[in-house]
Amino acid sequence: MPARPYDTGLDAVATKRGIVSCKDPCMRILFIGDVVGRCGREAVAASLPKLREALRIELSVVNAENASHGFGLAPDMAAALFAAGADVITLGNHAWDRKEIIPYIAENPRLIRALNFPPGTPGAGSVVVEVAGGRRALVLQAMGRLFMDPLDCPFRATADLLSKYRLGGTVAAILAEIHAEASSEKMAYGHFLDGQASAVIGTHTHCPSADAQVLPGGTAFQSDAGMSGDYDSVIGMVKDAATMRFWRKMPGERLAPAEGEATICGVFIETDDATGLAKTIAPVRVGGRLAAAMPAG
Ligand SMILES: [Fe+2]
Ligand SMILES: [Fe+2]
């Protein structure tokens, strides 16, 4: 399929609005949910530089576990997302669907997989990246276990990792992604980390949730960022074949990603450098079928 131009009006946004002013030292973070298929990849590649400029983003994290035709991530696709401005790319339960990613992840520490895979799994479950001003940010991903393949405990694995860092001390920000099916497990994980992380953002269900909030202890939370793909679909896949699987309960056509115009779904977070905790969280939705959302100016 030929590449399509992707114009969401972000050029105008970037020039007309100095979106989000922050008087005190802070870090602006953009998390983008599961990139699905070619339309998702093209939309993110076209819009991420503009979103970074419009929102003055200092750290961007992109989940790309479904970038390769809905299943996995190929090395050239990861390189394209890094080139578009992703500081960190995360995976999920589809981490190894494209096996070429295994040697690539070993050589690219800014591509991470869930930290609660068994010991010896290629790659790492977290990375520390440097952002403007020499500040450091820890990005980690954990995978849930409810209605998912069994893995090591995501809570214990995260606690073990965080015991090595101090938010607002050794790292200015901590972004924890919880890749899980059940909202209950994600909310429990968010409260588990409340006060210890800047943000806990869920992925995997491919539908943006409307529960963005700063939890009482100061951690920004949204139980699912939503996917970056075509929403005229069943969670990003062509709707007819996906619907037939539920309706007929018979094997049918192989699932393929829907390739209409993508909606980029993400979350914007602003943290306080003094504490590393969140000041604001707001959904980001650009292009495609979903109602648009951008942080207030
Ligand atoms: Fe996904
Ligand atoms: Fe997933």
PDB file of N, CA and C in Angstrom, residues 39 111 130 135 189 210:
ATOM      1  N   CYS A  39      -0.775   2.054   9.093  1.00  0.00           N
ATOM      2  CA  CYS A  39      -1.413   3.363   9.288  1.00  0.00           C
ATOM      3  C   CYS A  39      -0.977   3.977  10.619  1.00  0.00           C
ATOM      4  N   LEU A 111      14.992   0.268  23.484  1.00  0.00           N
ATOM      5  CA  LEU A 111      13.842  -0.600  23.198  1.00  0.00           C
ATOM      6  C   LEU A 111      13.731  -1.570  24.367  1.00  0.00           C
ATOM      7  N   GLU A 130      18.606  10.162  29.453  1.00  0.00           N
ATOM      8  CA  GLU A 130      18.910  11.528  29.869  1.00  0.00           C
ATOM      9  C   GLU A 130      18.070  12.478  29.034  1.00  0.00           C
ATOM     10  N   ARG A 135      18.969  15.908  33.285  1.00  0.00           N
ATOM     11  CA  ARG A 135      18.100  15.135  34.176  1.00  0.00           C
ATOM     12  C   ARG A 135      17.937  13.717  33.639  1.00  0.00           C
ATOM     13  N   TYR A 189      -2.116  -1.704  40.270  1.00  0.00           N
ATOM     14  CA  TYR A 189      -0.697  -1.395  40.029  1.00  0.00           C
ATOM     15  C   TYR A 189      -0.454   0.113  40.177  1.00  0.00           C
ATOM     16  N   ALA A 210     -11.133   6.794  30.060  1.00  0.00           N
ATOM     17  CA  ALA A 210     -11.443   8.185  30.433  1.00  0.00           C
ATOM     18  C   ALA A 210     -11.188   8.407  31.920  1.00  0.00           C
TER      19      ALA A 210
END
